[in-house]
Short mmCIF file of C-alpha atoms in Angstrom, two decimals:
data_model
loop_
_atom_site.label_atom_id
_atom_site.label_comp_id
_atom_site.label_asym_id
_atom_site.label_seq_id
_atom_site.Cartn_x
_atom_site.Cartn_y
_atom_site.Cartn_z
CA UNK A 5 48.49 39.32 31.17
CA UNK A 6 51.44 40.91 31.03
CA UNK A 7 53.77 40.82 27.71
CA UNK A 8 56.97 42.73 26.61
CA UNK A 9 57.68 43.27 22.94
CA UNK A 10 61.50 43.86 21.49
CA UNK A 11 60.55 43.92 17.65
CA UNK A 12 64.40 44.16 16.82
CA UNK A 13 65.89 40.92 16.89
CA UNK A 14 69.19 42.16 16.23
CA UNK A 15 70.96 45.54 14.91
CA UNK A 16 74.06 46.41 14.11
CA UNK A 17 75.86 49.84 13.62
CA UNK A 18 79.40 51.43 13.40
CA UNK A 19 81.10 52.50 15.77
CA UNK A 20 80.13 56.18 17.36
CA UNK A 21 76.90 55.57 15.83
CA UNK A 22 73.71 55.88 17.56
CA UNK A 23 71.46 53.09 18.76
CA UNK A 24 68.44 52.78 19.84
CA UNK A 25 66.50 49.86 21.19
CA UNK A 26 62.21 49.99 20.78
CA UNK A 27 60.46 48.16 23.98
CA UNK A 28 56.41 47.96 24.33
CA UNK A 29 54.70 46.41 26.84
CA UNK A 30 51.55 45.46 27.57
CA UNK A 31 49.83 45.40 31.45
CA UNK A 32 46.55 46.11 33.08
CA UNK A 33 48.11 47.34 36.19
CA UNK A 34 48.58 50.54 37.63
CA UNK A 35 51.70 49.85 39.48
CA UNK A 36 54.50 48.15 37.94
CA UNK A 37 58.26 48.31 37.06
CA UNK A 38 60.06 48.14 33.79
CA UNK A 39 63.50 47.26 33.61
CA UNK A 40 66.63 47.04 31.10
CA UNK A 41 68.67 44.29 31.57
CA UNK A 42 72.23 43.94 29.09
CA UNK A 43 73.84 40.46 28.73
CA UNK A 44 77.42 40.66 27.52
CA UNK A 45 78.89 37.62 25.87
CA UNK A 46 80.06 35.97 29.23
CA UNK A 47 76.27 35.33 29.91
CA UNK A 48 75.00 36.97 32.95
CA UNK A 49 72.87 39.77 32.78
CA UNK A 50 73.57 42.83 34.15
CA UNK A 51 71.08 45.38 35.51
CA UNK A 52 71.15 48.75 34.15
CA UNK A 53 67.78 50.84 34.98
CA UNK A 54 64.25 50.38 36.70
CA UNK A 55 61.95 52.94 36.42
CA UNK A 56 58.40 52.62 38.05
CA UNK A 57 55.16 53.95 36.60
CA UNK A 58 54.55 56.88 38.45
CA UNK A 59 57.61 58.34 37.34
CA UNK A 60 57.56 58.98 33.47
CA UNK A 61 60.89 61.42 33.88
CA UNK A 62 63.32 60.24 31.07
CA UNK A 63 67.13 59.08 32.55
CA UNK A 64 70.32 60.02 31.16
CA UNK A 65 73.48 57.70 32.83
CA UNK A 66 76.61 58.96 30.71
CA UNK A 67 75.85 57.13 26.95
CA UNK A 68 72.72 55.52 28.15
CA UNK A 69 69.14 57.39 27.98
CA UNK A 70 65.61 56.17 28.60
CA UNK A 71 62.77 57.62 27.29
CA UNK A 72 59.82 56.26 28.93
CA UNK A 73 56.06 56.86 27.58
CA UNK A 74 53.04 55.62 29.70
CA UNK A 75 50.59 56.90 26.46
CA UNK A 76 52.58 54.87 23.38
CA UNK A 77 53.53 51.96 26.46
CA UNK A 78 57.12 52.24 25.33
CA UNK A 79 60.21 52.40 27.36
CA UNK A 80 63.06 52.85 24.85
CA UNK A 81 66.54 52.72 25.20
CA UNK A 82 69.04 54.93 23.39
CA UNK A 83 72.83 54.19 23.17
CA UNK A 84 74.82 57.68 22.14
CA UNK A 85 78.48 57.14 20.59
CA UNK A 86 78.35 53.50 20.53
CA UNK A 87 81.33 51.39 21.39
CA UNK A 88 82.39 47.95 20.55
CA UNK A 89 81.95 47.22 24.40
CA UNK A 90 78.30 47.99 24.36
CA UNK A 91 77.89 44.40 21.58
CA UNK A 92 76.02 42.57 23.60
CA UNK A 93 72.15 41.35 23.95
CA UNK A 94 69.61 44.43 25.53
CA UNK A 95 66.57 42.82 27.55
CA UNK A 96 63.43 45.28 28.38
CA UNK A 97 61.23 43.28 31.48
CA UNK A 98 58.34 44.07 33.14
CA UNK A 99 57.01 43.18 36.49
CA UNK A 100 53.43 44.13 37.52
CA UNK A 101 52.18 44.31 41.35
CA UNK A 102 49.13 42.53 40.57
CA UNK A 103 50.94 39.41 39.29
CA UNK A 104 53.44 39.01 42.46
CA UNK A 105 56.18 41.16 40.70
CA UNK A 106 57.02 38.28 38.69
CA UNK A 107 59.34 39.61 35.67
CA UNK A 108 58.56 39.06 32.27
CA UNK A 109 61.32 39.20 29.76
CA UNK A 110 60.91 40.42 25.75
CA UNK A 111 62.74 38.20 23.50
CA UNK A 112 65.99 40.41 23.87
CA UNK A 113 67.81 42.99 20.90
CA UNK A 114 71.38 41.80 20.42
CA UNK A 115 73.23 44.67 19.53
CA UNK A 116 76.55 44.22 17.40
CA UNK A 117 78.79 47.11 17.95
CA UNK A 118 81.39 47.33 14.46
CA UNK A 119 84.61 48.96 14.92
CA UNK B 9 84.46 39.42 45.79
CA UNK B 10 80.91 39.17 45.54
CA UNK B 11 78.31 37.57 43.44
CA UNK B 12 76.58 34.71 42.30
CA UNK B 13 78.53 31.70 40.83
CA UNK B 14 76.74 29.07 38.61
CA UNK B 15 78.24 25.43 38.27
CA UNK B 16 79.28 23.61 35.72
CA UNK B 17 79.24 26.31 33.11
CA UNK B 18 78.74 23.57 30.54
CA UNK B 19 76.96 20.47 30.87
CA UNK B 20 75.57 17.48 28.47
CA UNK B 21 72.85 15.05 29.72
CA UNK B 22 71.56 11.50 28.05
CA UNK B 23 67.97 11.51 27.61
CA UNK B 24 66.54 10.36 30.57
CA UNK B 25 68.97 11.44 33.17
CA UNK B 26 68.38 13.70 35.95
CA UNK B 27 70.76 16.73 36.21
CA UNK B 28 71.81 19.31 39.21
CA UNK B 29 72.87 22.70 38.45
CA UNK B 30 74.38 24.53 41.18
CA UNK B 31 73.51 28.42 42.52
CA UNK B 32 75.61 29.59 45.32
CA UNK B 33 75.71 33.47 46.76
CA UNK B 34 77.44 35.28 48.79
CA UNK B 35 75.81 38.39 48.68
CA UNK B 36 73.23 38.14 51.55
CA UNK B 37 70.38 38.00 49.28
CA UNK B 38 66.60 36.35 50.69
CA UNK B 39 65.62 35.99 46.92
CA UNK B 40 67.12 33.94 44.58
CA UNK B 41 65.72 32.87 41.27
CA UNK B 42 66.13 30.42 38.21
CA UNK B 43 65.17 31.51 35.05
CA UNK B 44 65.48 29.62 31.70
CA UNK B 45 66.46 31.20 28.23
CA UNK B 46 65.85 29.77 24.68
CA UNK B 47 66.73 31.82 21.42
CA UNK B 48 64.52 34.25 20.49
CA UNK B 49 62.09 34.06 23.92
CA UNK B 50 63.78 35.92 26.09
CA UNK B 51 64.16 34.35 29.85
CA UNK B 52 60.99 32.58 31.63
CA UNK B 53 60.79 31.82 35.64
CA UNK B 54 61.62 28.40 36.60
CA UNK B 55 60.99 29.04 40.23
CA UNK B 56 62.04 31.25 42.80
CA UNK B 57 62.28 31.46 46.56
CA UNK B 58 62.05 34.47 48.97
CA UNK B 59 63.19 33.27 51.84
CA UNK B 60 65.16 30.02 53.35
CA UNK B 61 62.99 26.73 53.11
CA UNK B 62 60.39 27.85 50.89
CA UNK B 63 60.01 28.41 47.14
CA UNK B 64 57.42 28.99 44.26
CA UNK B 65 57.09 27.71 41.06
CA UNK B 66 57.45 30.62 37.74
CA UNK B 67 55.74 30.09 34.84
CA UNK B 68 57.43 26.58 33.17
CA UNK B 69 57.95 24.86 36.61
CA UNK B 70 57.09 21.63 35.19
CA UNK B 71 60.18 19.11 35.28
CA UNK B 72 62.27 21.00 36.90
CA UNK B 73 62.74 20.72 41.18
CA UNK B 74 64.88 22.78 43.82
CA UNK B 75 65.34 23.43 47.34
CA UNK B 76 66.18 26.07 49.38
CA UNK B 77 67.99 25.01 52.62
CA UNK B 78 70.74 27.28 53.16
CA UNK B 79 70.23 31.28 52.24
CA UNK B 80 73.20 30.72 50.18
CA UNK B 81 72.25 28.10 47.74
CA UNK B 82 69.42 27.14 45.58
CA UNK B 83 69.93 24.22 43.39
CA UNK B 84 68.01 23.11 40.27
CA UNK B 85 67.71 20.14 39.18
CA UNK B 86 66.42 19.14 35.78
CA UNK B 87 64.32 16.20 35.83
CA UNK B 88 63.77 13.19 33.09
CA UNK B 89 60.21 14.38 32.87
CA UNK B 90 61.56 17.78 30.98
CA UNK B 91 60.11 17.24 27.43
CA UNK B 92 63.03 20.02 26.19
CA UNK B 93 65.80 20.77 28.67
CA UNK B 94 68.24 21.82 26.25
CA UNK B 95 68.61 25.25 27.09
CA UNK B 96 70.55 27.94 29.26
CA UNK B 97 70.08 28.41 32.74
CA UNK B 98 70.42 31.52 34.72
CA UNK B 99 70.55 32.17 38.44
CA UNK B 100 69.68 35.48 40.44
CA UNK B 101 69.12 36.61 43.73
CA UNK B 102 68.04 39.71 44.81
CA UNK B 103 68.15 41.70 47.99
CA UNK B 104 64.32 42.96 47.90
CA UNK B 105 62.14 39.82 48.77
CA UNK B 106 59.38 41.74 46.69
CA UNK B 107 60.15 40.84 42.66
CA UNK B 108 60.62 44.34 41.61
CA UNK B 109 63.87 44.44 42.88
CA UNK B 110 67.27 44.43 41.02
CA UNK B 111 68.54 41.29 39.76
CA UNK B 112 72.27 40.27 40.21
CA UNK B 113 72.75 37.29 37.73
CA UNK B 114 75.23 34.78 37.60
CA UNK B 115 77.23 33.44 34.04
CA UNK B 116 74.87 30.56 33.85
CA UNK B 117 74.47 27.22 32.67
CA UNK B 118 74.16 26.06 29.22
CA UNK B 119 72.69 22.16 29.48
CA UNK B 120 72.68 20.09 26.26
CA UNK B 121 70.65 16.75 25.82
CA UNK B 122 72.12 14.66 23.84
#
């Protein structure tokens, strides 16, 4: 079965500080997707990456970097120069082929952003 | 503009009443999804449906219903026989019918039981 661990329930860090965000999953598949998903305090959750598993190349989008490690099953998310716009709460999903594509959610990092 | 709008944004039940939460889309989208999310757990699948009249239940289908007669819409409704329905409820769609596609969300639904 498929599973998706966020151990940090919450952190919180100053402004311009770094942040990063720990995601492990578990899956017996060979294909599948992960994904990182930020809600913002309106409520709906806004995509920001998918990466499949073939391609373990870490992404950099402006602030936002990915490292992504098949061996340690992590896909973590780093947050450079925070801001107090980036408070919000960070989901990592997974989706395997073998179960439909069906996302599974971790239990979400809320990150508070302190000016 | 477009997107997925969720209706009402708030809404309080009596025990034992049925309930309707609205999805509507204007985006085009064949997939559209509910998902439910509880402190702490993350969001689990309600049901979803990849194409006009037909839809699958997720992984805590049980007391909820929808239906899936226009491409636009896809309507939950939260049934008396939900032990727990206090929670918040998001809709998605999604323009790849397969589930590894992008997700646009709407701002959801937060339903209390009183």
């Amino acid at each position: 079965a498929q599973k998706v661990t966020q151990a940090q329930t919450e952190i919180s860090v100053v402004e311009k500080e770094d942040v990063t965000l720990d995601c492990v999953y578990e899956t017996r598949d060979t294909t599948y997707y992960l994904f990182w998903y930020k809600q913002p305090p309106s409520g709906e959750l806004v995509f920001l990456i998918r990466r499949n598993s073939f391609d373990e190349q870490n992404e950099i989008s402006g602030r936002y970097s990915w490292n992504f490690q098949k061996s340690t099953s992590s896909f973590n998310f780093t947050i450079t120069a925070s801001q107090v716009v980036d408070s919000a709460v960070y989901f990592c999903a997974l989706s395997e082929e073998a179960a439909g594509n069906k996302l599974t959610f971790g239990g979400g990092t809320r990150v508070l952003v302190k000016p | 503009d477009g997107g997925i709008t969720q209706s009402p944004k708030y809404l309080f039940r009596k025990e034992g009443q049925n309930v309707t939460l609205s999805c509507e889309q204007n985006l085009n989208h064949d997939a559209m999804y509910w998902y439910r999310q509880d402190p702490g757990q993350g969001l689990r699948l309600i049901y979803y449906s990849q194409i006009v009249n037909d839809f699958q239940k997720g992984d805590i289908a049980e007391g909820y219903s929808v239906s899936r007669e226009k491409k636009e819409s896809f309507p939950l409704t939260v049934t008396s026989a939900q032990k727990n329905p206090t929670a918040f409820y998001l809709c998605a769609s999604s323009r790849e019918t397969g589930l590894s596609g992008e997700l646009f969300f709407g701002e959801g639904s937060r339903l209390t039981v009183l």
